[in-house]
Short mmCIF file of C-alpha atoms and ligand atoms in Angstrom, two decimals:
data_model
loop_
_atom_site.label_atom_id
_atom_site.label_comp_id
_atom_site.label_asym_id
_atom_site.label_seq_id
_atom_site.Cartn_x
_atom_site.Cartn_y
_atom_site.Cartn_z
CA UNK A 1490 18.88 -0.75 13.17
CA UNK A 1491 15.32 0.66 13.10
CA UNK A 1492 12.61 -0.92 14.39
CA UNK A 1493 11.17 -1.79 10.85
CA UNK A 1494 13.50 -2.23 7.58
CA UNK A 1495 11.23 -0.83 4.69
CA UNK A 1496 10.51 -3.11 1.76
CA UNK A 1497 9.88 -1.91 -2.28
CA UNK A 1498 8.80 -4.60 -4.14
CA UNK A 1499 7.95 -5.00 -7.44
CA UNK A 1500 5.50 -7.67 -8.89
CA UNK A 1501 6.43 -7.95 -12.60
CA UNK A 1502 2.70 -9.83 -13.16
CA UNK A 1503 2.36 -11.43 -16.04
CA UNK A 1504 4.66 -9.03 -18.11
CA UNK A 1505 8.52 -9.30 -20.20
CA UNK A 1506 9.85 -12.06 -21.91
CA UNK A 1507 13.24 -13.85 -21.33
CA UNK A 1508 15.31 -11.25 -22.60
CA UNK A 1509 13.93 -8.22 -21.12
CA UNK A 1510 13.06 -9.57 -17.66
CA UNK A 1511 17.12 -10.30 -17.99
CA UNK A 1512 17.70 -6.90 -18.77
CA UNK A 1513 15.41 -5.37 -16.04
CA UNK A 1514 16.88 -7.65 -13.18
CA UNK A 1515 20.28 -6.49 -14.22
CA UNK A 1516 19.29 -2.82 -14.76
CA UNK A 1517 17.87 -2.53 -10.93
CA UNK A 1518 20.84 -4.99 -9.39
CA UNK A 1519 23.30 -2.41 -11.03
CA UNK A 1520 21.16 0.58 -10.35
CA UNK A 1521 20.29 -0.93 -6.40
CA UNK A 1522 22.94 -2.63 -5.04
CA UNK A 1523 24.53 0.02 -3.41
CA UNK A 1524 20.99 1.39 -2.05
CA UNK A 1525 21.18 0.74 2.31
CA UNK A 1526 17.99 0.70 4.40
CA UNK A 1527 15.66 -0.92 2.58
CA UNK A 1528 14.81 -4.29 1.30
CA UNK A 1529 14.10 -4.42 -2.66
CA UNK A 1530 12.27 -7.50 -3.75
CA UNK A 1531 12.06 -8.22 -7.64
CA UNK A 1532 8.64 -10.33 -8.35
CA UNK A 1533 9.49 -11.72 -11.90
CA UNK A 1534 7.35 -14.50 -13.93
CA UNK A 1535 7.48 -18.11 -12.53
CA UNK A 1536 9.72 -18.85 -15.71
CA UNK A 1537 11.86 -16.63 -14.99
CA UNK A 1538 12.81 -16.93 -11.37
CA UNK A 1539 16.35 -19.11 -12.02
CA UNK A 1540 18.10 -16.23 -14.31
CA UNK A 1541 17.02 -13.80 -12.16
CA UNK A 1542 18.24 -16.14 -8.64
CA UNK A 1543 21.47 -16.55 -11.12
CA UNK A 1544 21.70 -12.53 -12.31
CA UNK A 1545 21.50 -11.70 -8.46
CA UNK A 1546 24.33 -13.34 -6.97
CA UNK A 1547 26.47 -11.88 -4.10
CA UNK A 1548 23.62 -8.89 -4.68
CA UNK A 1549 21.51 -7.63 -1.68
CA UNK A 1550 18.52 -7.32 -3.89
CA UNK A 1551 15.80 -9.94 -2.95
CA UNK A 1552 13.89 -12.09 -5.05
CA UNK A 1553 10.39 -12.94 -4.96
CA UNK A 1554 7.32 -15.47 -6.30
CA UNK A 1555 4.30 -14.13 -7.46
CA UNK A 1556 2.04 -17.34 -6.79
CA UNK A 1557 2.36 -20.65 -4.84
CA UNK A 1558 0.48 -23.86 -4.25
CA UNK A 1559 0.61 -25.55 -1.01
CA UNK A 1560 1.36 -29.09 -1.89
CA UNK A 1561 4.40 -30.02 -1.81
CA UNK A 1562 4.43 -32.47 -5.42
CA UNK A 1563 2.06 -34.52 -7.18
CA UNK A 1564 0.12 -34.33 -10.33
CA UNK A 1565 -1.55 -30.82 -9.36
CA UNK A 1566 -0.65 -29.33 -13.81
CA UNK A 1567 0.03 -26.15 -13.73
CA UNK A 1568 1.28 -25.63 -10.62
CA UNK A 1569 4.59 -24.48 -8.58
CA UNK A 1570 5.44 -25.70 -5.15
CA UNK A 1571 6.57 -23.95 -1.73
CA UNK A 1572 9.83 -26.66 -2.09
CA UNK A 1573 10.37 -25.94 -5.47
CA UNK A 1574 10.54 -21.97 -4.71
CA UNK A 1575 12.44 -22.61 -1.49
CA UNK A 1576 16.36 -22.06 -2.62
CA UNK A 1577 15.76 -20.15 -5.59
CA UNK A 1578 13.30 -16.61 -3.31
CA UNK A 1579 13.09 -15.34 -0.32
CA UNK A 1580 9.35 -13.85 -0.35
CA UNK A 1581 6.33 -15.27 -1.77
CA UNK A 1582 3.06 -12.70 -2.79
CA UNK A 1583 0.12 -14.80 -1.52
CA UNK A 1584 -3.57 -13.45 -1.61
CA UNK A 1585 -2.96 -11.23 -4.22
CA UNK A 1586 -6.73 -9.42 -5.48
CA UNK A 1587 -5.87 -10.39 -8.78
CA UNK A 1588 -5.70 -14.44 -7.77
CA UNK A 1589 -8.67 -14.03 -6.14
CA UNK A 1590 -10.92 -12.39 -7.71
CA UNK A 1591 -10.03 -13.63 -11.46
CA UNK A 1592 -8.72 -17.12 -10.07
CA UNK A 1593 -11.26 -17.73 -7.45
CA UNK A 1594 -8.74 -18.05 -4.35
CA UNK A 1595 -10.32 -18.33 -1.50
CA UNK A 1596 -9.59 -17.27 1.71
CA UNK A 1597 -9.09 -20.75 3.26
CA UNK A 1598 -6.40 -21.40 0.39
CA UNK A 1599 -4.48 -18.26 1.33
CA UNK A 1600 -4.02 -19.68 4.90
CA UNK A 1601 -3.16 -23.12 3.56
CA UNK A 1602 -0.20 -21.19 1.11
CA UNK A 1603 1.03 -19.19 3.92
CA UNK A 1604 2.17 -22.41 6.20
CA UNK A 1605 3.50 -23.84 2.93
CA UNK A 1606 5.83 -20.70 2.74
CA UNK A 1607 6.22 -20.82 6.27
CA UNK A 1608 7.36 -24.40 6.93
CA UNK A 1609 9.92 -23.81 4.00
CA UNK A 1610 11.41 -20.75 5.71
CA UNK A 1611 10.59 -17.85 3.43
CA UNK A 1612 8.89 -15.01 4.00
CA UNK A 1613 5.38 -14.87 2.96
CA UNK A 1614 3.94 -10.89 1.33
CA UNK A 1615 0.25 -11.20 2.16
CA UNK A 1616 -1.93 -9.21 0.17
CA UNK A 1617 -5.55 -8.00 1.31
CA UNK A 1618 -8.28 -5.12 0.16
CA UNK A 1619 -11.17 -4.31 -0.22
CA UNK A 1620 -13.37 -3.92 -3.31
CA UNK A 1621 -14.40 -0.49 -4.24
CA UNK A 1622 -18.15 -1.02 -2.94
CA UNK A 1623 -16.64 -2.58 0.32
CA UNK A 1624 -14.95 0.88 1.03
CA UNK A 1625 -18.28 2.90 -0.57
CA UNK A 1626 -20.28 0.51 2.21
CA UNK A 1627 -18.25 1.32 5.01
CA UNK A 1628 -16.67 -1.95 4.71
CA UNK A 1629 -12.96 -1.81 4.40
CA UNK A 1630 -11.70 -2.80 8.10
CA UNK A 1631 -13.93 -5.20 8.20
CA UNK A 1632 -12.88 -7.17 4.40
CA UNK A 1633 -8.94 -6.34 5.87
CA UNK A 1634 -10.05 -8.17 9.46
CA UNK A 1635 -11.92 -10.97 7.36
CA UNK A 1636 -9.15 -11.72 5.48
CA UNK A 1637 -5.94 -11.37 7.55
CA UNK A 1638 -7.70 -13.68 10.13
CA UNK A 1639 -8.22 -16.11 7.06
CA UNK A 1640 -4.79 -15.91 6.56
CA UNK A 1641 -3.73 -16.37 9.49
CA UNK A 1642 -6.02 -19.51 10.19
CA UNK A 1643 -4.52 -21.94 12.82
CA UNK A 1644 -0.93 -20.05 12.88
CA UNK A 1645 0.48 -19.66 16.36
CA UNK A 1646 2.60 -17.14 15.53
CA UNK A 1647 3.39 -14.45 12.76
CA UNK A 1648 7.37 -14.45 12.34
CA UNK A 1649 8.66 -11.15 12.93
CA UNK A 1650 9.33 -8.63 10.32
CA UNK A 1651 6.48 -10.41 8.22
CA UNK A 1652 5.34 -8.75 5.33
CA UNK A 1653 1.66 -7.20 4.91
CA UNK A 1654 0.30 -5.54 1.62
CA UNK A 1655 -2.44 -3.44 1.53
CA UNK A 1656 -3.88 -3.68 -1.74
CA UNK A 1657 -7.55 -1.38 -2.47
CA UNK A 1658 -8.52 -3.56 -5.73
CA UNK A 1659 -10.00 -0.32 -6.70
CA UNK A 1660 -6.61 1.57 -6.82
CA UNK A 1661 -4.25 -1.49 -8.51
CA UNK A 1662 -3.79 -1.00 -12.11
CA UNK A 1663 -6.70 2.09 -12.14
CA UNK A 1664 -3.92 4.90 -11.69
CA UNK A 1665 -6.28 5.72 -8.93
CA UNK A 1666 -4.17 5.75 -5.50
CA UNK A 1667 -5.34 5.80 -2.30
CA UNK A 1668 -4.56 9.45 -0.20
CA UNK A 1669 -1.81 8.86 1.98
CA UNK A 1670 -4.38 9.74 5.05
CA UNK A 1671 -6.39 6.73 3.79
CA UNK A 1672 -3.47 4.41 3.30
CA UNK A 1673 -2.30 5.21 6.60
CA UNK A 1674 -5.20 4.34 8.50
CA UNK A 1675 -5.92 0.97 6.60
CA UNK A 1676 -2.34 0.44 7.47
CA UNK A 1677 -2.75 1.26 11.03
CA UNK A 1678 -5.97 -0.84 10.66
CA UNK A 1679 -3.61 -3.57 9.82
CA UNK A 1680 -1.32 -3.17 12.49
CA UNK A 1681 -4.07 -3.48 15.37
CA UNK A 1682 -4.95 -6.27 14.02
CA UNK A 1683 -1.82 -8.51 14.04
CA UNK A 1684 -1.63 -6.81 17.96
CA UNK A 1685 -5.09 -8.20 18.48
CA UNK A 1686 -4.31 -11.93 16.69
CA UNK A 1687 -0.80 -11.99 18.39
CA UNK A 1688 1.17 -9.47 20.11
CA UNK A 1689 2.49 -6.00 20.28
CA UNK A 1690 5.90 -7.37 19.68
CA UNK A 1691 4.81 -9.01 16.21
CA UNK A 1692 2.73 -5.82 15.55
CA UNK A 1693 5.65 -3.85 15.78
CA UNK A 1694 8.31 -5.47 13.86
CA UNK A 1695 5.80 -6.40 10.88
CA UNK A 1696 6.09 -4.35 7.56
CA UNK A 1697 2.99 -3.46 6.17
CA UNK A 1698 3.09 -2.09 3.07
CA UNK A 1699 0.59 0.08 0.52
CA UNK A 1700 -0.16 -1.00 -3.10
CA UNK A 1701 -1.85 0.39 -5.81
CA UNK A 1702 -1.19 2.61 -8.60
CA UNK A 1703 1.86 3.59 -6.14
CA UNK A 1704 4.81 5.88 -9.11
CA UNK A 1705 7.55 7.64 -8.67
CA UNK A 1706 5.54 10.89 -8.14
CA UNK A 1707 3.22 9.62 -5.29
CA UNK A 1708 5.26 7.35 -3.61
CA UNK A 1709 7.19 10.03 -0.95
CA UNK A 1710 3.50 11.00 0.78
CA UNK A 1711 2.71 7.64 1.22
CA UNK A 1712 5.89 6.41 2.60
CA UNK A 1713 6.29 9.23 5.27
CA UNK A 1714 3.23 7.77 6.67
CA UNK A 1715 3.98 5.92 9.98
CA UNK A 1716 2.13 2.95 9.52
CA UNK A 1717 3.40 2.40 6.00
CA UNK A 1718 6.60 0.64 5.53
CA UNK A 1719 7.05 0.23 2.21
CA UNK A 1720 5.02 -0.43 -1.06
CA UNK A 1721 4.01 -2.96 -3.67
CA UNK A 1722 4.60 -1.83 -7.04
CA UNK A 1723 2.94 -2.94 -9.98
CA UNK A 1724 3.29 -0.99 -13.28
CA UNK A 1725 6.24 1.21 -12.27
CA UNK A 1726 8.42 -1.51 -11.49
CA UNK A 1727 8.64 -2.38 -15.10
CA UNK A 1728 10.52 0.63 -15.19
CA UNK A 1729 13.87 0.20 -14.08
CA UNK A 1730 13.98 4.01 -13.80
CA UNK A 1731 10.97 4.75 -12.03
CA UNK A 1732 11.26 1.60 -9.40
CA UNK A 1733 14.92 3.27 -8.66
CA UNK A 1734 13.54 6.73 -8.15
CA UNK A 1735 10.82 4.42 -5.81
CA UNK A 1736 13.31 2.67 -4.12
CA UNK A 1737 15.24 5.86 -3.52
CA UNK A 1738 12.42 7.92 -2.42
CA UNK A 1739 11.47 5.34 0.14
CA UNK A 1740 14.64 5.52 1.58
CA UNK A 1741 14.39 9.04 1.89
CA UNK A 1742 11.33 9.12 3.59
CA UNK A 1743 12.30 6.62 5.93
CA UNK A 1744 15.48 8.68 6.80
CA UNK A 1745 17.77 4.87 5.76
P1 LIG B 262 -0.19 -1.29 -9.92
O1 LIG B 262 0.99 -0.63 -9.22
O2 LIG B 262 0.03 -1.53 -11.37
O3 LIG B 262 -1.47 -0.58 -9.59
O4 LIG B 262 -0.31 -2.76 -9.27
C1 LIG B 262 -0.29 -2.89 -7.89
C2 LIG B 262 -0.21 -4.33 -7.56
O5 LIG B 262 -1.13 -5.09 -7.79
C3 LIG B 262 1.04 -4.83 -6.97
O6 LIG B 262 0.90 -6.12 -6.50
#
């Protein structure tokens, strides 16, 4: 068993209706189910969480929530709690650029989402990056620091094989990817840093895992980087085609 099983997930966004999400969850359990050595995670709509749960029965695919809030009920409109997801996923993307920089989520409410998903035993995918002037200024380590620590806020410990996902907001959705040399050493950034907040142990066992403008064709140089243990897939893993050849090319790079 190696030190670190490599994750692919997909986050679906705000994208597919009933029908095709249907389709695409069955496409990738039939297509992935045999696949060993790495851990796929499917990131469907909120809506559409209890076919997919249902579609992916008895399958070792994962399943995933794209958003949280921290409370467990109450009259909070709108809104879809850590108990409500608990049951029905396994992972839950917190942090994500696009909550907050179009929803305003601040740091402090990342750290409040990641006990929620905590206490309910799933696994939380925390997602951090900088902003394209923060890496022009020099900034990057720093925003990553700023923001794990956040995160992290009051937490004793980081369960191990946690989920990280570097995220440049300048490379999600732009078709502009990071190099794998850059990936890597925002990665490795990463890595020191959960060492520093808790210990080499955690450090070593986390995933932490690239995203951004991440396809079929790019994916194998940034996977073979050491520090990178996976990737967060946006666009492409609308594809049920491309995430495959993703999924696959992962676990060729890993040697699973
Ligand atoms: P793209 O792969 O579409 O750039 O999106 C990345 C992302 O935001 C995944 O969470």
């Amino acid at each position: 068993m190696p030190l670190r099983t490599p994750v692919v997930a997909g986050n679906w966004k705000m994208h597919l209706g009933r029908a095709p999400a249907r389709d695409l969850v069955t496409a990738l359990r039939d297509a992935l189910g045999g696949l060993r050595g790495v851990e796929v995670v499917l990131c469907p709509p909120a809506p559409w969480l209890a076919d997919a749960h249902d579609l992916l029965a008895g399958s070792p695919l994962h399943l995933g929530a794209q958003h949280v809030y921290w409370e467990p009920h109450g009259a909070f409109t709108g809104e879809v709690s850590a108990a409500m997801l608990a049951g029905i996923v396994q992972y839950v993307i917190i942090g994500h650029s696009e909550r907050r920089h179009r929803f305003g989520e601040r740091d402090e409410d990342t750290a409040r989402k990641l006990r929620a998903v905590l206490e309910l035993g799933m696994q939380p995918m925390l997602a951090i990056g900088e902003l394209r002037e923060q890496r022009e200024a020099g900034e990057t380590v720093t925003v990553l620091r700023r923001q794990l620590l956040a995160a992290w806020e009051g937490l004793e410990r980081l369960p191990a094989r946690s989920i990280i996902a570097y995220e440049p907001v300048w490379a999600i959705g732009t078709g502009l990817t990071a190099t794998p040399a850059m990936a890597q050493d925002a990665c490795a950034h990463v890595r020191a840093i959960v060492e520093e907040r808790f210990d080499a142990a955690t450090a070593e066992t986390c995933r932490v895992l690239y995203g951004g403008s991440v396809t079929a064709d790019n994916v194998a140089t940034l996977a073979a980087e050491p520090d990178i243990d996976g990737v967060l897939v946006g666009g492409a893993s609308l594809d049920a085609a491309a995430f495959t050849a993703i999924c696959h090319a992962v676990a060729a790079a890993k040697g699973a």
